CSV table of C-alpha atoms in Angstrom, one decimal:
chain,number,residue,atom,x,y,z
C,1,GLU,CA,10.1,-14.0,-2.4
C,2,ALA,CA,12.5,-14.6,-5.3
C,3,ASP,CA,15.8,-13.2,-2.7
C,4,ARG,CA,14.4,-15.1,0.3
C,5,GLY,CA,16.8,-18.3,1.3
C,6,CYS,CA,20.5,-19.3,1.3
C,7,SER,CA,22.5,-21.7,0.1
C,8,ALA,CA,25.4,-23.3,2.3
C,9,VAL,CA,28.6,-20.9,1.2
C,10,VAL,CA,28.6,-18.5,-2.5
C,11,THR,CA,31.5,-16.5,-2.7
C,12,VAL,CA,31.0,-14.4,-5.9
C,13,ALA,CA,33.3,-11.9,-6.6
C,14,VAL,CA,31.9,-11.0,-10.6
C,15,GLY,CA,30.1,-7.8,-11.0
C,16,ASP,CA,28.3,-7.2,-7.8
C,17,ARG,CA,29.8,-8.3,-4.8
C,18,TYR,CA,28.4,-11.2,-3.1
C,19,ILE,CA,30.0,-13.2,-0.5
C,20,ARG,CA,28.1,-15.1,2.1
C,21,SER,CA,29.8,-17.0,5.1
C,22,VAL,CA,28.5,-20.3,6.1
C,23,GLN,CA,27.9,-18.4,9.3
C,24,VAL,CA,25.4,-15.6,7.5
C,25,CYS,CA,23.2,-18.3,5.7
C,26,SER,CA,22.8,-19.6,8.9
C,27,MET,CA,21.4,-16.2,10.3
C,28,LEU,CA,19.5,-15.4,7.3
C,29,ASN,CA,17.8,-18.5,7.3
C,30,LEU,CA,16.7,-18.4,10.7
C,31,ALA,CA,15.9,-14.7,10.5
C,32,TYR,CA,13.5,-16.2,7.8
C,33,VAL,CA,11.7,-18.9,9.8
C,34,TYR,CA,10.9,-15.9,13.1
C,35,GLN,CA,9.4,-13.8,10.6
C,36,ARG,CA,7.3,-16.8,9.3
C,37,LYS,CA,6.5,-17.4,12.6
C,38,ARG,CA,5.1,-13.7,13.6
C,39,ARG,CA,8.6,-13.7,16.0
C,40,PHE,CA,9.7,-10.3,14.9
C,41,ASP,CA,12.1,-8.8,17.6
C,42,ASP,CA,13.8,-12.9,17.2
C,43,ALA,CA,14.2,-12.2,13.2
C,44,VAL,CA,15.7,-8.6,13.5
C,45,THR,CA,18.4,-10.1,16.0
C,46,ASP,CA,19.3,-12.2,13.5
C,47,PHE,CA,19.2,-9.9,10.5
C,48,SER,CA,21.4,-7.3,12.8
C,49,GLN,CA,23.6,-9.9,12.8
C,50,ALA,CA,23.9,-11.0,9.3
C,51,ILE,CA,24.1,-8.1,8.9
C,52,ARG,CA,27.3,-6.9,10.6
C,53,ILE,CA,29.0,-9.7,9.2
C,54,ASP,CA,28.2,-8.9,5.6
C,55,PRO,CA,27.3,-5.7,5.5
C,56,GLU,CA,26.8,-5.4,2.1
C,57,TYR,CA,24.0,-7.6,1.4
C,58,ALA,CA,20.8,-5.6,0.4
C,59,GLU,CA,18.5,-8.5,1.4
C,60,ALA,CA,18.9,-8.6,4.7
C,61,TYR,CA,18.5,-5.0,5.2
C,62,ARG,CA,15.2,-4.9,3.3
C,63,TYR,CA,13.8,-7.9,5.6
C,64,ARG,CA,15.2,-6.7,8.6
C,65,ALA,CA,12.8,-3.3,7.7
C,66,MET,CA,10.0,-5.9,6.7
C,67,ALA,CA,10.7,-6.5,10.9
C,68,TYR,CA,11.4,-3.5,12.0
C,69,ASP,CA,7.4,-2.7,10.2
C,70,GLN,CA,5.9,-5.7,11.8
C,71,LEU,CA,6.5,-4.0,15.0
C,72,GLY,CA,5.4,-0.8,14.6
C,73,MET,CA,9.1,0.9,13.4
C,74,THR,CA,8.6,2.3,10.4
C,75,ASP,CA,11.5,5.0,11.0
C,76,ASP,CA,14.0,2.4,11.0
C,77,ALA,CA,11.9,0.5,8.2
C,78,ILE,CA,12.3,3.5,5.4
C,79,ALA,CA,16.1,3.9,6.7
C,80,ASP,CA,17.6,0.3,5.8
C,81,TYR,CA,14.7,-0.1,3.0
C,82,ASP,CA,17.5,3.3,2.2
C,83,VAL,CA,20.8,1.5,2.5
C,84,ALA,CA,19.1,-1.5,0.7
C,85,ILE,CA,18.2,0.7,-2.3
C,86,ARG,CA,22.1,2.7,-1.9
C,87,LEU,CA,23.1,-0.8,-2.1
C,88,LYS,CA,20.9,-2.2,-5.0
C,89,PRO,CA,19.6,0.6,-6.9
C,90,ASN,CA,17.0,-0.9,-9.1
C,91,TYR,CA,15.7,-3.1,-6.2
C,92,GLY,CA,12.0,-2.9,-7.1
C,93,GLY,CA,10.6,-5.1,-3.5
C,94,ALA,CA,12.6,-2.2,-1.3
C,95,LEU,CA,11.1,0.6,-3.4
C,96,GLY,CA,7.6,-0.9,-2.5
C,97,ASN,CA,8.0,-1.4,0.5
C,98,ARG,CA,9.5,2.2,1.5
C,99,ALA,CA,6.8,3.4,-0.9
C,100,TYR,CA,4.3,1.9,1.9
C,101,ASP,CA,5.6,3.0,4.2
C,102,TYR,CA,6.0,6.9,2.9
C,103,LEU,CA,2.6,6.6,2.5
C,104,LYS,CA,1.1,5.5,6.0
C,105,LYS,CA,3.6,8.6,7.2
C,106,GLY,CA,1.7,10.7,4.8
C,107,GLN,CA,4.9,11.9,2.8
C,108,PHE,CA,3.2,10.7,-0.9
C,109,ARG,CA,5.4,12.7,-3.1
C,110,GLU,CA,8.2,10.5,-1.6
C,111,ALA,CA,6.1,8.0,-2.1
C,112,ILE,CA,5.4,8.9,-5.7
C,113,ALA,CA,9.3,8.9,-6.4
C,114,ASP,CA,9.8,5.2,-4.9
C,115,LEU,CA,6.2,4.0,-6.9
C,116,ASP,CA,7.9,6.0,-10.6
C,117,LYS,CA,10.8,3.8,-10.3
C,118,VAL,CA,8.3,0.6,-9.3
C,119,ILE,CA,6.6,1.3,-12.0
C,120,ARG,CA,9.4,1.6,-14.5
C,121,LEU,CA,10.7,-1.7,-13.2
C,122,GLU,CA,7.8,-3.5,-12.9
C,123,PRO,CA,5.1,-2.0,-15.5
C,124,ASP,CA,2.4,-4.7,-15.0
C,125,LEU,CA,2.1,-4.4,-10.9
C,126,ALA,CA,-1.3,-3.7,-10.2
C,127,GLN,CA,0.1,-2.9,-6.6
C,128,ALA,CA,2.0,-0.1,-7.8
C,129,PHE,CA,-0.3,1.9,-9.6
C,130,HIS,CA,-2.7,2.4,-6.9
C,131,TYR,CA,-0.7,3.2,-4.2
C,132,ARG,CA,0.5,5.4,-6.7
C,133,GLY,CA,-3.0,6.2,-7.4
C,134,TYR,CA,-3.5,6.8,-3.6
C,135,ALA,CA,-0.6,8.8,-3.3
C,136,TYR,CA,-1.4,11.9,-5.8
C,137,GLN,CA,-5.0,11.4,-4.5
C,138,ASN,CA,-3.9,12.8,-1.6
C,139,VAL,CA,-1.7,15.8,-3.1
C,140,GLU,CA,-4.3,16.5,-5.4
C,141,SER,CA,-4.0,15.1,-9.3
C,142,ASN,CA,-7.1,14.0,-9.3
C,143,ASP,CA,-6.5,13.4,-12.6
C,144,ARG,CA,-3.5,11.6,-12.3
C,145,ALA,CA,-4.6,9.3,-9.8
C,146,ILE,CA,-7.7,8.6,-11.4
C,147,GLN,CA,-5.2,7.2,-14.5
C,148,ASP,CA,-3.3,5.1,-12.1
C,149,TYR,CA,-6.7,3.7,-10.9
C,150,ASN,CA,-7.7,2.5,-14.4
C,151,GLN,CA,-4.3,0.8,-14.9
C,152,ALA,CA,-4.1,-0.7,-11.6
C,153,LEU,CA,-7.7,-2.2,-12.6
C,154,ALA,CA,-7.3,-3.0,-15.8
C,155,LEU,CA,-4.5,-5.1,-14.5
C,156,ASN,CA,-6.5,-6.6,-11.4
C,157,PRO,CA,-10.5,-5.3,-12.0
C,158,GLY,CA,-11.1,-7.5,-9.1
C,159,ASN,CA,-9.1,-5.3,-7.0
C,160,THR,CA,-12.5,-2.9,-4.9
C,161,ASN,CA,-9.8,-0.9,-3.1
C,162,ALA,CA,-8.3,0.7,-6.6
C,163,LEU,CA,-12.5,0.7,-7.8
C,164,PHE,CA,-13.4,2.4,-4.4
C,165,GLY,CA,-10.5,5.1,-4.5
C,166,ARG,CA,-11.6,5.6,-7.9
C,167,GLY,CA,-14.8,6.4,-7.4
C,168,LEU,CA,-13.6,9.2,-5.1
C,169,GLY,CA,-12.0,10.5,-7.9
C,170,HIS,CA,-15.2,10.8,-9.7
C,171,TYR,CA,-16.4,12.4,-6.8
C,172,TYR,CA,-13.7,14.9,-6.5
C,173,ASN,CA,-14.4,16.1,-10.0
C,174,GLY,CA,-18.0,16.3,-10.1
C,175,GLN,CA,-18.7,13.4,-12.1
C,176,TYR,CA,-21.1,11.7,-10.3
C,177,ASP,CA,-22.9,9.0,-12.7
C,178,LEU,CA,-19.5,7.4,-12.9
C,179,ALA,CA,-18.6,7.6,-9.2
C,180,ILE,CA,-22.2,5.4,-8.8
C,181,SER,CA,-21.1,3.5,-10.9
C,182,ASP,CA,-17.7,2.1,-8.9
C,183,TYR,CA,-19.5,2.6,-6.0
C,184,ASP,CA,-22.1,-0.1,-7.7
C,185,ARG,CA,-19.4,-2.5,-8.6
C,186,ILE,CA,-18.2,-2.7,-5.2
C,187,ILE,CA,-21.1,-3.0,-3.5
C,188,LYS,CA,-22.0,-6.0,-5.2
C,189,GLN,CA,-18.8,-7.5,-5.1
C,190,GLU,CA,-18.6,-7.2,-1.1
C,191,PRO,CA,-21.2,-4.5,0.1
C,192,GLU,CA,-19.3,-2.0,3.2
C,193,ALA,CA,-20.3,0.9,5.5
C,194,SER,CA,-17.9,3.4,3.9
C,195,ALA,CA,-19.0,2.1,0.1
C,196,LEU,CA,-22.8,2.7,0.7
C,197,LEU,CA,-21.3,6.5,2.8
C,198,ASN,CA,-19.3,7.3,-0.5
C,199,ARG,CA,-22.5,6.2,-3.3
C,200,GLY,CA,-25.1,8.2,-0.9
C,201,SER,CA,-23.0,11.4,-1.4
C,202,ALA,CA,-22.9,11.0,-4.8
C,203,TYR,CA,-25.8,10.4,-4.8
C,204,PHE,CA,-26.5,14.0,-3.0
C,205,GLY,CA,-24.2,15.6,-5.2
C,206,LYS,CA,-26.3,14.8,-8.2
C,207,GLY,CA,-30.1,16.0,-6.4
C,208,ASP,CA,-30.6,12.8,-5.5
C,209,PHE,CA,-31.3,13.0,-2.0
C,210,GLY,CA,-34.0,10.4,-1.9
C,211,GLY,CA,-31.1,8.2,-2.9
C,212,ALA,CA,-28.9,9.4,-0.8
C,213,VAL,CA,-30.7,8.8,2.2
C,214,ALA,CA,-31.3,5.0,1.4
C,215,ASP,CA,-27.3,4.5,1.0
C,216,TYR,CA,-27.1,6.8,4.8
C,217,GLY,CA,-29.7,4.4,5.9
C,218,ARG,CA,-28.1,1.6,4.6
C,219,ALA,CA,-24.6,2.6,6.3
C,220,ILE,CA,-26.4,2.8,9.3
C,221,GLU,CA,-27.5,-0.3,9.9
C,222,MET,CA,-23.8,-1.8,8.8
C,223,ASN,CA,-22.6,0.3,11.2
C,224,PRO,CA,-24.9,1.7,13.6
C,225,THR,CA,-22.3,3.9,14.9
C,226,TYR,CA,-21.2,6.1,11.9
C,227,ALA,CA,-21.7,9.5,12.9
C,228,GLU,CA,-20.9,10.5,9.5
C,229,ALA,CA,-23.6,8.7,7.8
C,230,PHE,CA,-26.1,10.1,10.8
C,231,TYR,CA,-25.2,13.3,10.0
C,232,ASN,CA,-25.6,13.2,5.8
C,233,ARG,CA,-28.3,11.8,6.6
C,234,ALA,CA,-30.1,13.7,7.9
C,235,THR,CA,-28.8,16.8,5.7
C,236,ALA,CA,-30.5,14.8,3.0
C,237,ALA,CA,-33.3,14.9,4.8
C,238,ALA,CA,-33.3,17.9,5.1
C,239,ALA,CA,-33.0,19.1,1.5
C,240,MET,CA,-35.3,16.8,0.5
C,241,HIS,CA,-37.8,19.7,1.5
């Protein structure tokens, strides 16, 4: 993380205000250590002390927000990301973190707005396209979601989460063969019950009920309590007769 760490004493008044005292430096560096050790309450305490001393240091707000995230305090985290971004409007790290929190809260349009800015700042960041694709999918902009998943996969072909999302997008569009192709790739890399369930649903959508039954059966073997797979297998089996 480029903005981590703090050298001894820096006082610069050119462009952005950038003041760090020895005390602020000490607080920040100790807080970073607490974060690495997963002592997030202690990290929050020291980031808060650094902020009291220098309330215009954007990075301190971002990292306190990250500690809040680890503590499950999402609203507090978003409030700190808000301040960090107000102080440093092109702060890609804080924008990306806030977008992820918006996704967790189901605030998909807010996430898209932040990810638009992240992508303008870092157009080669595969994860940003993946997350924006997920957000678009959840506001029923399926074609735009697929476009973003395509870009995420162009930048990082091994991103199975983006592949999973694109497969789902193809399924929603009724493009069952494309969905099956994406789930084939996932299952070949790392077989998982949810990918088998979704491929089974794509087989069902195209009328291949035998293929659907087989995939639902494999999903059940991997997860014997997978109620949706049991239900879908029964539906596909009934459709065969």
